[in-house]
PDB file of C-alpha atoms in Angstrom:
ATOM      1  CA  UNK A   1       7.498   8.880   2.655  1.00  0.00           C
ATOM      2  CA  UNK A   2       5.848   7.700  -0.429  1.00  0.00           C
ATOM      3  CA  UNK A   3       3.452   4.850  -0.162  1.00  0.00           C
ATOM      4  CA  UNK A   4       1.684   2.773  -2.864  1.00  0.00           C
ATOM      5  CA  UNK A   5      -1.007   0.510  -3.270  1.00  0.00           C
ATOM      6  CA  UNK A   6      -2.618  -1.007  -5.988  1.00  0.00           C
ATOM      7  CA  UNK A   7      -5.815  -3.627  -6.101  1.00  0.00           C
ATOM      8  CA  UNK A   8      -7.146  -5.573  -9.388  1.00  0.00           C
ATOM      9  CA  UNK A   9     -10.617  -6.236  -7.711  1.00  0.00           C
ATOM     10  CA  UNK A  10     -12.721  -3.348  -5.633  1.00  0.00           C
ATOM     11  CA  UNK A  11     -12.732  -5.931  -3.319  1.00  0.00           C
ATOM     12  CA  UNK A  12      -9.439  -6.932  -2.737  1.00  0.00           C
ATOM     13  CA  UNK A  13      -6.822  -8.536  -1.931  1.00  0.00           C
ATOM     14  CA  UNK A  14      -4.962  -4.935  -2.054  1.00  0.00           C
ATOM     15  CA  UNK A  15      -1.203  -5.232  -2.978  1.00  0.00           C
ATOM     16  CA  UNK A  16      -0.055  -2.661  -0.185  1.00  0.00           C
ATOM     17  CA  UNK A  17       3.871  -2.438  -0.500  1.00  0.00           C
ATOM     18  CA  UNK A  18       6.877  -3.960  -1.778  1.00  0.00           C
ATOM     19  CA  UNK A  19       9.949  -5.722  -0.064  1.00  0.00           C
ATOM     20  CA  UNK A  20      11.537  -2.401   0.893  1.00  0.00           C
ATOM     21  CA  UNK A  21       8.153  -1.063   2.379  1.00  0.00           C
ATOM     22  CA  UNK A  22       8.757   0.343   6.127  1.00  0.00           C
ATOM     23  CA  UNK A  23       7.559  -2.975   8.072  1.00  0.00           C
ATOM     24  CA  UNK A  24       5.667  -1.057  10.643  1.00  0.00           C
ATOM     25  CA  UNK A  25       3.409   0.070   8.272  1.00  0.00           C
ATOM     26  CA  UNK A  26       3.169  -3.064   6.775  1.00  0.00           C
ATOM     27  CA  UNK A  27       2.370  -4.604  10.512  1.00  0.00           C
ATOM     28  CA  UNK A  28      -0.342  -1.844  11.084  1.00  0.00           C
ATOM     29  CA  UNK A  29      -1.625  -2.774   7.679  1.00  0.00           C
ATOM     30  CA  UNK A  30      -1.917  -6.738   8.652  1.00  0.00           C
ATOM     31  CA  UNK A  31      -0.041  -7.115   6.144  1.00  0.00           C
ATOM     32  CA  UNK A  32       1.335 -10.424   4.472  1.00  0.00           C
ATOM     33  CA  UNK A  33       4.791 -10.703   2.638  1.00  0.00           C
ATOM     34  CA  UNK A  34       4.689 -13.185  -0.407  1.00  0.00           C
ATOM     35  CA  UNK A  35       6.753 -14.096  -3.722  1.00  0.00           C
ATOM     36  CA  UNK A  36       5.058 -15.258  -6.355  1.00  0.00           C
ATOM     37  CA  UNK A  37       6.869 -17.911  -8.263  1.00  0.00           C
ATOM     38  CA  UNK A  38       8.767 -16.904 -10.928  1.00  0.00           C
ATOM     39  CA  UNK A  39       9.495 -13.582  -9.656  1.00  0.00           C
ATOM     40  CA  UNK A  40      12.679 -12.201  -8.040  1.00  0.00           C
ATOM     41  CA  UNK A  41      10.823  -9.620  -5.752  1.00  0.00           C
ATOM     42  CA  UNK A  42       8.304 -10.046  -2.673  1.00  0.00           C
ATOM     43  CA  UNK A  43       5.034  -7.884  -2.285  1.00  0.00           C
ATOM     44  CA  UNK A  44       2.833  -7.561   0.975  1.00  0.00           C
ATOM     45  CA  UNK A  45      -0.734  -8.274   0.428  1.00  0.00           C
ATOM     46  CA  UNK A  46      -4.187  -7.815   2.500  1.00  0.00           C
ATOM     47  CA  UNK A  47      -7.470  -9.238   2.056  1.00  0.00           C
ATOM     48  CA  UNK A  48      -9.162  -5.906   2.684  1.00  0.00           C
ATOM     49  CA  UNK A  49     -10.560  -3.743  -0.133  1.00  0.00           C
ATOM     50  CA  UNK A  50      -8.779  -0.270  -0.651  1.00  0.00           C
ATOM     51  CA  UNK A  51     -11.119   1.348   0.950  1.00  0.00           C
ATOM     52  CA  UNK A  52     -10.533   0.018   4.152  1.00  0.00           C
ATOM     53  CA  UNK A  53      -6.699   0.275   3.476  1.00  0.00           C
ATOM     54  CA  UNK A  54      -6.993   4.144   2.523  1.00  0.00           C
ATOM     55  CA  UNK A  55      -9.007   4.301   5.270  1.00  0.00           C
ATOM     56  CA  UNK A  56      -6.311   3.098   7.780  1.00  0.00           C
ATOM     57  CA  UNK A  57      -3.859   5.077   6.111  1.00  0.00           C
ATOM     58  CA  UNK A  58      -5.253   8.189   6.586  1.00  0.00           C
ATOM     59  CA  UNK A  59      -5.493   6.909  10.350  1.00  0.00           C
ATOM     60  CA  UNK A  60      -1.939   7.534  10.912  1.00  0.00           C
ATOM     61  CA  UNK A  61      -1.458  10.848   8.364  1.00  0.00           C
ATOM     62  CA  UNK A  62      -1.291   9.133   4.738  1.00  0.00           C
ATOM     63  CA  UNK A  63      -2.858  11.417   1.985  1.00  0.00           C
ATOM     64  CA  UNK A  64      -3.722  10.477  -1.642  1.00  0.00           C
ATOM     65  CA  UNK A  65      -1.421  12.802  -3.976  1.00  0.00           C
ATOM     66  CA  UNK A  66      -3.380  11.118  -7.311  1.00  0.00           C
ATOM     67  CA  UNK A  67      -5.150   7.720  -8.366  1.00  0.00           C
ATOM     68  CA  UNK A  68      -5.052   5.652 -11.771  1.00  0.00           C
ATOM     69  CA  UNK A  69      -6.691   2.950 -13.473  1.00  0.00           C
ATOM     70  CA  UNK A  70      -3.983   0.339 -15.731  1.00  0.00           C
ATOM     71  CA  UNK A  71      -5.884  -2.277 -17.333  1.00  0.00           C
ATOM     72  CA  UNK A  72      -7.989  -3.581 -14.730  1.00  0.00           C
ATOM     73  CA  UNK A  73      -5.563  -2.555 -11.892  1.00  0.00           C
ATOM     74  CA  UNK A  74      -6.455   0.430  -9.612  1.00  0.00           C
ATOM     75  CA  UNK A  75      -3.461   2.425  -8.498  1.00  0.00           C
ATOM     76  CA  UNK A  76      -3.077   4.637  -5.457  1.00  0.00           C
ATOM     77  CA  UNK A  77      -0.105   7.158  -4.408  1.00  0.00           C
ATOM     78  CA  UNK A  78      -0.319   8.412  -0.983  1.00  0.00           C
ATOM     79  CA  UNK A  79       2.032  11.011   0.646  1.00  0.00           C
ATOM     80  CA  UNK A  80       2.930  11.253   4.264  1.00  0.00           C
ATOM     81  CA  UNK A  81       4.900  14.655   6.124  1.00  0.00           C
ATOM     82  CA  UNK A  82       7.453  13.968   8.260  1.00  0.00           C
ATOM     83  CA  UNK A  83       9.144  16.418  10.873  1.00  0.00           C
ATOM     84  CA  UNK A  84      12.454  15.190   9.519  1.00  0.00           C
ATOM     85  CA  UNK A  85      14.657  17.742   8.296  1.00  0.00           C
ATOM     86  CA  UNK A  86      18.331  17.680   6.437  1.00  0.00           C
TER      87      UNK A  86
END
Protein backbone atom coordinates (compact mmCIF):
# COMPACT_ATOMS: atom_id res chain seq x y z
CA UNK A 1 0.00 0.00 0.00
CA UNK A 2 2.10 2.68 -1.43
CA UNK A 3 1.24 6.22 -0.61
CA UNK A 4 2.60 9.53 -1.99
CA UNK A 5 2.67 12.99 -1.25
CA UNK A 6 4.30 15.80 -2.57
CA UNK A 7 4.18 19.77 -1.41
CA UNK A 8 5.83 22.86 -3.44
CA UNK A 9 5.77 25.11 -0.24
CA UNK A 10 6.98 23.79 3.48
CA UNK A 11 3.87 25.12 4.26
CA UNK A 12 1.47 23.64 2.20
CA UNK A 13 -1.15 22.97 0.54
CA UNK A 14 0.29 19.18 0.40
CA UNK A 15 -0.87 17.27 -2.77
CA UNK A 16 -1.72 13.96 -0.76
CA UNK A 17 -3.05 11.40 -3.46
CA UNK A 18 -4.37 10.95 -6.78
CA UNK A 19 -7.90 9.88 -8.16
CA UNK A 20 -7.25 6.20 -7.46
CA UNK A 21 -6.02 6.97 -3.81
CA UNK A 22 -7.99 4.62 -1.17
CA UNK A 23 -10.78 7.33 -0.11
CA UNK A 24 -10.57 6.47 3.50
CA UNK A 25 -7.32 7.65 3.70
CA UNK A 26 -8.07 10.48 1.81
CA UNK A 27 -11.19 11.19 4.41
CA UNK A 28 -8.78 10.72 7.46
CA UNK A 29 -6.47 13.06 5.64
CA UNK A 30 -9.37 15.92 5.23
CA UNK A 31 -8.69 15.64 2.16
CA UNK A 32 -10.11 17.63 -0.95
CA UNK A 33 -10.51 16.12 -4.55
CA UNK A 34 -9.87 18.77 -7.38
CA UNK A 35 -9.04 18.97 -11.29
CA UNK A 36 -7.22 21.55 -12.38
CA UNK A 37 -8.28 22.84 -15.73
CA UNK A 38 -6.68 21.57 -18.47
CA UNK A 39 -5.87 18.35 -17.00
CA UNK A 40 -7.51 14.92 -17.51
CA UNK A 41 -6.73 13.62 -13.90
CA UNK A 42 -8.00 14.75 -10.28
CA UNK A 43 -5.58 15.12 -7.19
CA UNK A 44 -6.67 15.45 -3.41
CA UNK A 45 -5.20 18.36 -1.70
CA UNK A 46 -4.86 19.68 2.11
CA UNK A 47 -4.00 22.90 3.48
CA UNK A 48 -1.72 21.36 6.09
CA UNK A 49 2.08 21.35 5.75
CA UNK A 50 3.74 17.80 5.35
CA UNK A 51 4.62 17.69 8.49
CA UNK A 52 1.40 17.50 9.89
CA UNK A 53 0.38 15.06 7.02
CA UNK A 54 3.46 12.64 7.80
CA UNK A 55 2.54 13.10 11.05
CA UNK A 56 -1.03 11.67 10.64
CA UNK A 57 0.23 9.08 8.53
CA UNK A 58 2.36 7.55 10.77
CA UNK A 59 -0.86 7.71 13.11
CA UNK A 60 -2.39 4.87 11.39
CA UNK A 61 1.12 2.76 10.38
CA UNK A 62 2.49 4.83 7.22
CA UNK A 63 6.39 4.82 7.08
CA UNK A 64 8.67 6.96 4.84
CA UNK A 65 10.66 4.38 2.48
CA UNK A 66 12.76 7.69 0.91
CA UNK A 67 12.20 11.57 0.24
CA UNK A 68 13.24 13.88 -2.84
CA UNK A 69 13.49 17.32 -3.81
CA UNK A 70 12.31 18.10 -7.97
CA UNK A 71 12.65 21.62 -8.68
CA UNK A 72 11.01 23.26 -5.94
CA UNK A 73 8.65 20.27 -5.22
CA UNK A 74 9.26 18.06 -2.11
CA UNK A 75 8.42 14.43 -2.65
CA UNK A 76 7.50 11.80 -0.09
CA UNK A 77 7.02 7.82 -0.49
CA UNK A 78 5.53 6.17 2.42
CA UNK A 79 4.97 2.37 2.85
CA UNK A 80 2.27 0.73 4.84
CA UNK A 81 2.19 -3.48 5.93
CA UNK A 82 -0.76 -5.12 5.53
CA UNK A 83 -1.80 -8.64 7.02
CA UNK A 84 -3.02 -9.48 3.54
CA UNK A 85 -1.61 -12.44 2.09
CA UNK A 86 -1.95 -14.24 -1.60
Amino acid sequence: NPQVIHSTPETGPTMVGDEYSDPSIMNYLGAQKTTMLGNNFSEYHVDEPPRLVLDKLDKIGFRVVSMTGVGQTLVWCLYKETSNTL
